[in-house]
Coordinates of C-alpha atoms in Angstrom, one line a residue:
Chain A
M1 CA 4.0 -20.1 25.7
E2 CA 1.6 -17.2 25.3
A3 CA 1.2 -16.6 29.0
V4 CA 5.0 -16.3 29.6
Y5 CA 6.0 -14.2 26.6
Y6 CA 3.1 -11.7 25.6
S7 CA 0.4 -11.8 28.5
Q8 CA 1.5 -8.3 29.6
N9 CA 0.1 -7.0 26.4
P10 CA -3.4 -6.3 25.5
R11 CA -5.3 -8.3 22.8
F12 CA -7.8 -6.8 20.4
Y13 CA -10.5 -8.1 17.9
V14 CA -9.0 -7.9 14.3
A15 CA -11.7 -7.4 11.5
V16 CA -11.4 -7.2 7.8
D17 CA -13.4 -4.7 5.8
C18 CA -13.8 -5.1 2.1
I19 CA -14.2 -2.2 -0.5
I20 CA -15.9 -4.3 -3.3
F21 CA -16.0 -2.2 -6.5
C22 CA -18.0 -2.7 -9.6
F23 CA -18.9 -1.0 -12.7
E24 CA -22.5 -0.6 -13.8
D25 CA -24.5 2.0 -15.8
G26 CA -21.3 3.9 -16.5
V27 CA -20.8 4.5 -12.8
L28 CA -18.1 3.2 -10.4
K29 CA -20.1 1.6 -7.6
V30 CA -19.2 0.2 -4.0
L31 CA -21.0 -2.5 -2.1
L32 CA -22.5 -1.4 1.1
Q33 CA -24.6 -2.9 3.8
Q34 CA -27.4 -1.6 6.0
R35 CA -26.8 -3.1 9.4
D36 CA -29.7 -5.1 11.1
F37 CA -27.5 -5.7 14.1
E38 CA -25.6 -3.7 16.7
P39 CA -23.6 -1.6 17.2
F40 CA -24.9 1.0 14.7
R41 CA -28.1 -0.9 13.7
G42 CA -29.8 0.7 10.6
E43 CA -26.5 2.6 9.6
H44 CA -24.4 1.8 6.5
T45 CA -20.9 0.2 6.4
L46 CA -18.8 -1.7 4.1
M47 CA -19.1 -5.5 4.2
G48 CA -16.8 -6.9 6.9
G49 CA -16.3 -9.4 9.6
F50 CA -14.0 -10.7 12.3
V51 CA -10.7 -12.8 11.6
Q52 CA -11.1 -16.1 13.1
E53 CA -8.6 -18.6 14.8
N54 CA -6.5 -20.5 12.2
E55 CA -7.5 -18.1 9.4
D56 CA -5.0 -15.9 7.7
V57 CA -6.2 -12.2 7.6
T58 CA -6.3 -12.3 3.7
Q59 CA -8.4 -15.5 3.9
A60 CA -10.9 -13.7 6.1
A61 CA -11.2 -11.1 3.5
Q62 CA -11.7 -13.7 0.8
R63 CA -14.4 -15.3 3.0
I64 CA -16.1 -12.2 3.5
L65 CA -16.2 -11.4 -0.3
E66 CA -17.5 -14.9 -1.2
E67 CA -20.2 -14.9 1.7
R68 CA -21.5 -11.5 0.3
T69 CA -21.1 -11.9 -3.3
G70 CA -20.6 -15.6 -4.1
I71 CA -17.3 -14.3 -5.9
L72 CA -14.0 -16.4 -5.4
Y73 CA -10.7 -16.0 -7.0
V74 CA -10.6 -12.4 -7.4
P75 CA -7.5 -10.6 -6.4
L76 CA -7.8 -8.8 -3.2
E77 CA -5.6 -5.8 -2.5
Q78 CA -4.7 -4.6 1.0
V79 CA -5.6 -1.0 1.3
G80 CA -4.2 -0.6 4.8
A81 CA -4.8 -1.3 8.5
F82 CA -6.9 1.2 10.6
G83 CA -6.2 1.0 14.2
S84 CA -7.4 4.2 16.0
P85 CA -8.5 3.2 19.6
N86 CA -11.9 4.7 19.2
R87 CA -13.0 3.7 15.9
D88 CA -15.4 1.1 17.1
P89 CA -17.9 1.8 20.0
G90 CA -18.4 -1.9 20.5
A91 CA -14.7 -2.7 21.5
R92 CA -11.2 -2.1 20.4
V93 CA -10.9 -3.4 16.7
V94 CA -8.2 -3.2 14.5
S95 CA -9.3 -3.5 10.9
I96 CA -7.5 -4.4 7.8
A97 CA -9.2 -3.0 4.6
Y98 CA -9.2 -4.7 1.4
M99 CA -10.4 -3.8 -2.1
A100 CA -11.6 -6.0 -5.0
L101 CA -12.8 -5.1 -8.4
V102 CA -15.6 -7.5 -9.5
D103 CA -17.8 -8.1 -12.5
K104 CA -21.3 -7.2 -11.3
H105 CA -22.8 -10.0 -13.5
L106 CA -21.0 -12.6 -11.4
C107 CA -22.3 -11.4 -8.1
N108 CA -25.0 -13.6 -6.3
D109 CA -27.9 -11.1 -5.7
S110 CA -29.6 -13.4 -3.2
L111 CA -26.4 -13.7 -1.2
N112 CA -26.2 -9.9 -1.4
A113 CA -29.8 -9.4 -0.4
K114 CA -29.3 -11.9 2.6
H115 CA -26.8 -9.4 4.0
N116 CA -28.8 -6.2 3.2
G117 CA -26.2 -5.4 0.5
F118 CA -26.7 -2.7 -2.0
W119 CA -24.5 -1.0 -4.6
V120 CA -23.9 2.9 -4.5
N121 CA -22.0 5.2 -6.8
V122 CA -18.7 5.6 -4.9
Y123 CA -18.8 9.4 -5.7
D124 CA -22.2 9.7 -3.9
L125 CA -21.5 7.8 -0.8
P126 CA -23.8 8.1 2.2
S127 CA -22.2 8.6 5.7
L128 CA -20.5 5.2 6.7
S129 CA -20.0 4.1 10.4
F130 CA -16.7 2.9 11.8
G131 CA -14.7 5.3 9.7
H132 CA -15.4 3.1 6.6
D133 CA -15.7 6.4 4.5
E134 CA -12.0 6.8 5.0
M135 CA -11.4 3.3 3.9
V136 CA -13.3 3.9 0.7
H137 CA -11.4 7.2 0.1
K138 CA -8.1 5.5 0.4
A139 CA -9.1 2.6 -1.8
L140 CA -10.3 5.0 -4.6
A141 CA -7.0 7.3 -4.3
R142 CA -5.1 4.2 -4.8
L143 CA -7.3 3.0 -7.8
R144 CA -6.9 6.6 -9.1
I145 CA -3.2 6.4 -8.9
Q146 CA -2.9 2.9 -10.5
I147 CA -5.1 3.7 -13.4
G148 CA -2.9 4.7 -16.3
K149 CA 0.2 3.3 -14.8
T150 CA -1.0 -0.4 -14.3
P151 CA -3.7 -2.4 -16.0
V152 CA -6.6 -1.5 -13.8
G153 CA -10.1 -2.1 -14.7
F154 CA -9.8 -5.0 -17.1
Q155 CA -11.5 -7.0 -14.3
L156 CA -14.5 -5.1 -14.8
L157 CA -14.7 -5.6 -18.6
P158 CA -15.5 -8.6 -20.8
P159 CA -12.5 -10.4 -22.2
M160 CA -12.8 -8.3 -25.5
F161 CA -13.9 -4.6 -25.2
T162 CA -14.0 -1.3 -27.2
L163 CA -11.9 1.4 -26.5
S164 CA -15.0 3.5 -25.6
Q165 CA -15.9 0.9 -23.0
L166 CA -12.3 1.2 -21.6
Q167 CA -12.6 4.9 -21.6
H168 CA -15.7 4.8 -19.6
I169 CA -14.2 2.9 -16.8
H170 CA -11.3 5.3 -16.7
E171 CA -13.9 8.3 -16.6
A172 CA -15.9 6.3 -13.9
I173 CA -12.7 5.8 -11.7
L174 CA -11.5 9.4 -12.2
N175 CA -15.0 11.0 -12.2
E176 CA -14.4 13.3 -15.0
H177 CA -14.6 13.4 -18.7
I178 CA -11.5 12.3 -20.7
D179 CA -10.8 13.9 -24.1
K180 CA -11.2 10.9 -26.5
R181 CA -8.2 11.8 -28.8
N182 CA -5.6 11.9 -25.7
F183 CA -7.2 8.7 -24.3
R184 CA -6.5 6.9 -27.5
K185 CA -3.0 8.5 -27.8
R186 CA -2.4 6.9 -24.3
V187 CA -3.8 3.6 -25.0
A188 CA -1.6 3.5 -28.2
D189 CA 1.5 3.6 -25.8
M190 CA 0.2 0.5 -23.8
S191 CA 1.7 -2.4 -25.6
Y192 CA -0.4 -4.7 -23.5
I193 CA -3.9 -3.3 -24.8
E194 CA -3.9 -5.3 -28.3
K195 CA -6.4 -4.8 -31.1
T196 CA -8.0 -7.9 -32.2
D197 CA -9.6 -8.5 -35.7
K198 CA -13.0 -8.7 -34.2
I199 CA -15.6 -5.9 -34.6
D200 CA -18.3 -4.8 -32.1
K201 CA -21.5 -4.0 -34.1
T202 CA -23.9 -3.5 -31.2
T203 CA -23.5 0.2 -31.0
S204 CA -23.0 1.5 -34.5
K205 CA -23.4 0.2 -38.1
R206 CA -19.9 0.7 -38.8
G207 CA -18.9 -1.0 -35.6
A208 CA -16.0 -0.6 -33.2
A209 CA -12.7 -2.6 -33.1
L210 CA -12.5 -4.9 -30.1
Y211 CA -9.5 -4.9 -28.0
R212 CA -8.0 -7.4 -25.3
Y213 CA -5.5 -7.2 -22.4
N214 CA -2.3 -9.0 -22.7
Q215 CA -0.9 -10.0 -19.3
L216 CA 2.4 -11.1 -20.8
E217 CA 3.0 -7.9 -22.7
Y218 CA 2.3 -6.1 -19.6
E219 CA 5.0 -7.9 -17.7
K220 CA 7.3 -7.4 -20.6
S221 CA 6.7 -3.5 -20.5
L222 CA 7.4 -3.5 -16.8
K223 CA 10.8 -5.2 -17.4
A224 CA 11.6 -2.7 -20.1
K225 CA 11.2 0.2 -17.8
L226 CA 13.7 -1.1 -15.2
Chain B
M1 CA -20.9 -3.6 25.3
E2 CA -18.0 -5.7 24.1
A3 CA -19.4 -8.9 25.8
V4 CA -22.8 -8.5 24.0
Y5 CA -21.5 -7.7 20.4
Y6 CA -18.2 -9.4 19.6
S7 CA -17.3 -11.9 22.5
Q8 CA -18.0 -14.9 20.1
N9 CA -14.9 -13.7 18.2
P10 CA -11.3 -14.5 19.1
R11 CA -8.9 -11.5 20.0
F12 CA -5.3 -11.5 19.0
Y13 CA -2.2 -9.5 19.9
V14 CA -1.5 -6.8 17.5
A15 CA 2.2 -5.9 16.9
V16 CA 3.9 -3.3 14.7
D17 CA 7.3 -4.1 13.1
C18 CA 9.5 -1.1 11.6
I19 CA 11.6 -1.4 8.5
I20 CA 13.8 1.5 9.2
F21 CA 16.0 2.3 6.3
C22 CA 19.3 4.5 6.2
F23 CA 21.9 5.1 3.6
E24 CA 25.5 4.7 4.6
D25 CA 28.7 4.2 3.0
G26 CA 26.9 3.9 -0.4
V27 CA 24.7 1.2 0.9
L28 CA 21.0 1.0 1.7
K29 CA 20.8 -0.3 5.1
V30 CA 18.0 -1.6 7.5
L31 CA 18.0 -1.6 11.3
L32 CA 17.8 -5.2 12.9
Q33 CA 17.8 -6.5 16.3
Q34 CA 19.5 -9.4 17.9
R35 CA 16.9 -10.6 20.5
D36 CA 17.9 -11.2 24.1
F37 CA 14.4 -12.4 25.0
E38 CA 12.1 -15.1 24.2
P39 CA 10.8 -16.3 21.7
F40 CA 13.7 -16.8 19.3
R41 CA 16.3 -15.5 21.7
G42 CA 19.7 -14.8 19.9
E43 CA 17.9 -14.7 16.4
H44 CA 17.5 -11.6 14.3
T45 CA 14.3 -9.5 13.7
L46 CA 13.1 -6.2 12.8
M47 CA 12.5 -3.6 15.6
G48 CA 8.9 -4.2 16.9
G49 CA 6.5 -4.2 19.7
F50 CA 2.8 -4.7 20.6
V51 CA 0.2 -2.2 20.1
Q52 CA -1.2 -0.9 23.6
E53 CA -4.6 0.2 24.7
N54 CA -5.5 3.7 23.8
E55 CA -2.8 3.8 21.4
D56 CA -3.4 4.2 17.4
V57 CA -1.5 1.5 15.4
T58 CA 0.5 4.2 13.7
Q59 CA 1.3 5.7 17.0
A60 CA 2.8 2.4 18.2
A61 CA 5.0 2.4 15.2
Q62 CA 6.1 6.0 16.0
R63 CA 6.7 4.9 19.5
I64 CA 9.0 1.9 18.5
L65 CA 10.9 4.2 16.0
E66 CA 11.4 6.7 18.8
E67 CA 12.4 4.1 21.3
R68 CA 14.9 2.5 19.2
T69 CA 16.5 5.5 17.2
G70 CA 15.6 8.5 19.1
I71 CA 13.9 9.8 16.0
L72 CA 10.7 11.7 15.8
Y73 CA 8.7 13.3 13.1
V74 CA 9.7 11.0 10.3
P75 CA 6.9 9.9 8.1
L76 CA 6.1 6.1 8.5
E77 CA 4.4 4.5 5.7
Q78 CA 2.2 1.4 6.1
V79 CA 3.9 -1.7 4.3
G80 CA 1.0 -4.0 5.1
A81 CA -0.7 -6.2 7.7
F82 CA 0.7 -9.7 8.1
G83 CA -1.6 -12.1 9.7
S84 CA -0.9 -15.7 8.9
P85 CA -2.0 -18.0 12.0
N86 CA 1.4 -19.4 12.5
R87 CA 3.7 -16.6 12.0
D88 CA 4.6 -16.4 15.7
P89 CA 5.2 -19.5 17.9
G90 CA 4.6 -17.4 21.0
A91 CA 0.7 -16.7 20.3
R92 CA -1.5 -15.5 17.3
V93 CA -0.1 -12.1 16.6
V94 CA -1.2 -9.9 13.6
S95 CA 1.5 -7.4 12.7
I96 CA 1.4 -4.2 10.8
A97 CA 4.7 -3.3 9.0
Y98 CA 5.6 0.3 8.7
M99 CA 8.7 1.7 6.8
A100 CA 10.6 4.8 7.4
L101 CA 13.6 6.4 5.8
V102 CA 16.1 8.0 8.3
D103 CA 19.0 10.3 8.3
K104 CA 21.7 7.9 10.1
H105 CA 23.5 10.9 11.7
L106 CA 20.1 11.7 13.5
C107 CA 20.1 8.3 15.1
N108 CA 20.9 8.0 18.7
D109 CA 23.5 5.2 18.8
S110 CA 23.1 4.4 22.6
L111 CA 19.4 3.7 22.3
N112 CA 20.1 1.5 19.4
A113 CA 22.8 -0.3 21.4
K114 CA 20.4 -0.8 24.4
H115 CA 18.1 -2.7 21.9
N116 CA 20.8 -4.7 20.4
G117 CA 20.2 -3.0 17.2
F118 CA 22.6 -3.2 14.2
W119 CA 22.5 -1.9 10.6
V120 CA 23.0 -4.3 7.7
N121 CA 23.1 -4.0 3.9
V122 CA 19.4 -4.6 2.9
Y123 CA 20.8 -6.7 0.1
D124 CA 22.8 -8.9 2.4
L125 CA 20.1 -9.6 4.9
P126 CA 20.7 -12.5 7.6
S127 CA 17.7 -14.9 8.0
L128 CA 15.0 -13.1 10.1
S129 CA 12.3 -14.7 12.5
F130 CA 8.7 -14.2 12.3
G131 CA 8.6 -13.8 8.6
H132 CA 10.3 -10.4 8.9
D133 CA 12.3 -11.2 5.7
E134 CA 9.1 -11.0 3.9
M135 CA 8.3 -7.5 5.4
V136 CA 11.6 -6.0 4.3
H137 CA 11.2 -7.6 0.7
K138 CA 7.8 -5.9 0.5
A139 CA 9.1 -2.6 1.8
L140 CA 12.0 -2.7 -0.5
A141 CA 9.9 -3.6 -3.4
R142 CA 7.6 -0.7 -2.6
L143 CA 10.7 1.7 -2.3
R144 CA 11.9 0.4 -5.8
I145 CA 8.6 1.1 -7.4
Q146 CA 8.3 4.6 -5.8
I147 CA 11.8 5.7 -6.8
G148 CA 11.8 7.6 -9.9
K149 CA 8.0 8.2 -9.8
T150 CA 7.8 9.9 -6.6
P151 CA 10.5 11.8 -4.5
V152 CA 11.9 9.1 -2.7
G153 CA 15.4 9.3 -1.0
F154 CA 15.5 13.0 -0.1
Q155 CA 15.0 12.0 3.4
L156 CA 18.4 10.4 3.3
L157 CA 20.2 13.3 2.0
P158 CA 21.3 16.7 3.2
P159 CA 19.0 19.5 2.2
M160 CA 21.4 20.4 -0.5
F161 CA 23.0 17.7 -2.5
T162 CA 25.0 16.9 -5.7
L163 CA 23.5 14.7 -8.5
S164 CA 26.2 12.0 -7.8
Q165 CA 24.9 11.7 -4.3
L166 CA 21.3 11.4 -5.5
Q167 CA 22.4 8.9 -8.1
H168 CA 24.2 6.9 -5.3
I169 CA 21.0 6.7 -3.4
H170 CA 19.0 5.4 -6.4
E171 CA 21.8 2.9 -7.2
A172 CA 21.7 1.8 -3.5
I173 CA 17.9 1.3 -3.6
L174 CA 17.9 -0.4 -7.1
N175 CA 21.2 -2.3 -6.3
E176 CA 22.6 -1.7 -9.6
H177 CA 24.8 0.6 -11.6
I178 CA 22.9 3.5 -13.3
D179 CA 24.1 5.1 -16.4
K180 CA 25.3 8.6 -15.5
R181 CA 24.0 10.2 -18.5
N182 CA 20.5 8.5 -18.5
F183 CA 20.1 9.4 -14.9
R184 CA 20.8 13.0 -15.5
K185 CA 18.4 13.1 -18.4
R186 CA 15.8 11.6 -16.0
V187 CA 16.5 14.2 -13.3
A188 CA 16.3 16.9 -15.8
D189 CA 12.6 15.8 -16.5
M190 CA 12.1 16.3 -12.7
S191 CA 10.9 19.8 -12.1
Y192 CA 11.1 19.3 -8.4
I193 CA 14.8 18.8 -8.4
E194 CA 16.1 22.4 -8.5
K195 CA 19.7 23.5 -9.1
T196 CA 20.9 26.0 -6.7
D197 CA 23.7 28.5 -7.2
K198 CA 26.0 26.7 -4.7
I199 CA 28.8 24.5 -5.7
D200 CA 30.1 21.5 -3.5
K201 CA 34.0 21.6 -3.7
T202 CA 34.6 18.7 -1.3
T203 CA 35.0 16.0 -4.0
S204 CA 36.8 17.9 -6.8
K205 CA 38.7 21.1 -7.3
R206 CA 36.2 22.2 -10.2
G207 CA 33.2 21.2 -7.8
A208 CA 29.7 19.9 -8.4
A209 CA 26.5 21.9 -8.5
L210 CA 24.2 21.5 -5.5
Y211 CA 20.6 20.8 -5.8
R212 CA 17.6 20.9 -3.8
Y213 CA 14.2 19.0 -3.5
N214 CA 11.2 21.4 -4.0
Q215 CA 8.1 20.0 -2.4
L216 CA 5.8 22.6 -3.9
E217 CA 7.0 21.9 -7.5
Y218 CA 6.5 18.1 -6.9
E219 CA 2.8 18.8 -5.9
K220 CA 2.4 20.9 -9.1
S221 CA 3.8 18.2 -11.2
L222 CA 1.4 15.7 -9.7
K223 CA -1.6 17.9 -10.7
A224 CA -0.3 18.5 -14.1
K225 CA -0.4 14.7 -14.7
L226 CA -4.0 14.4 -13.8

């Protein structure tokens, strides 16, 4: 059928590029790769690859994420399609960018090393090839819009966390200091952040209350808004 | 270079499909097409087409919008990439969906007719081929999230409008009755909806105040939130 219907149209390579975020040392980081292959050998890019036959585009992004970090079952969110004709000197490639937030402790460092992967502060990004900078900036802008409105960042925290830990994630994403009192007021309005009866005593003698994220409460709060 | 670097990977057709919304007779409508060509001749789809060489993906969406409605310079927003291997029986096609809100009065009906175009209530959608139903549902969901948070719908209204007109747009998008008093309270919180000193006397003797949307105020309100 193909020849009959569509053959007058061009075909392009379709790639996926993954913006993989983690939180480490108080900093929001993104996984990059130093290329040891052409084009742009030696330069920096996101982790990416080509969509294969019989593979959904989202499946391709999941495959790349797993190949490079060992991580499965993390939600991947589409950031957008990038399709300018000259974005890749190798050929016409339309790329679909996906973002994921991962727990750094779950990443397989040897897979990472095998692909020349390294983490950098997203606010101190080197120059990236193929317009990957733009993808990172779009993903970051999306994250910054989401934070505060939706439960962003819990994927980066242990199941129980202190409000200071949560605040540090917000600060890392927004790249700015947040007033502690204002932050606690905002959290108090989020019915889906629940205080537990557990105390974290690792950082002070008095300790800090541990909180947890409640997905069901979040869904309820969404319905209440409609 | 192409043969050297990428040739072991498959290439796909890349399409754009446009979810073109308008507001007419109190109803949110979307532009569909009855196909007079294969595959799926006679069935209904969105307006779409293939991305060409030397054409950005977004340019392709703009071209489709202009070809089918005569409308230029309307913002097109990416809804997402749809890339399941079996979505098109004609061949492997990865499609990027875009949405636009247009003023129905600016549409060129003869261009529309030339492409077998017709408008339907988005809440009374016929079955669409190629999974286009999913694209419409995603666009609509996005619109419903945006409304109230961002200035959605002003593209569908004249430059000055009554609060009743604005409420009708919200009701059409949400597909539900909105309490007038609550709606007015919410609008009062939106600094970017400004009362003018003009009165609309077309619907009642007493008349209704005319409002306008102020983009600069909207940008200020965004900054205040950060």
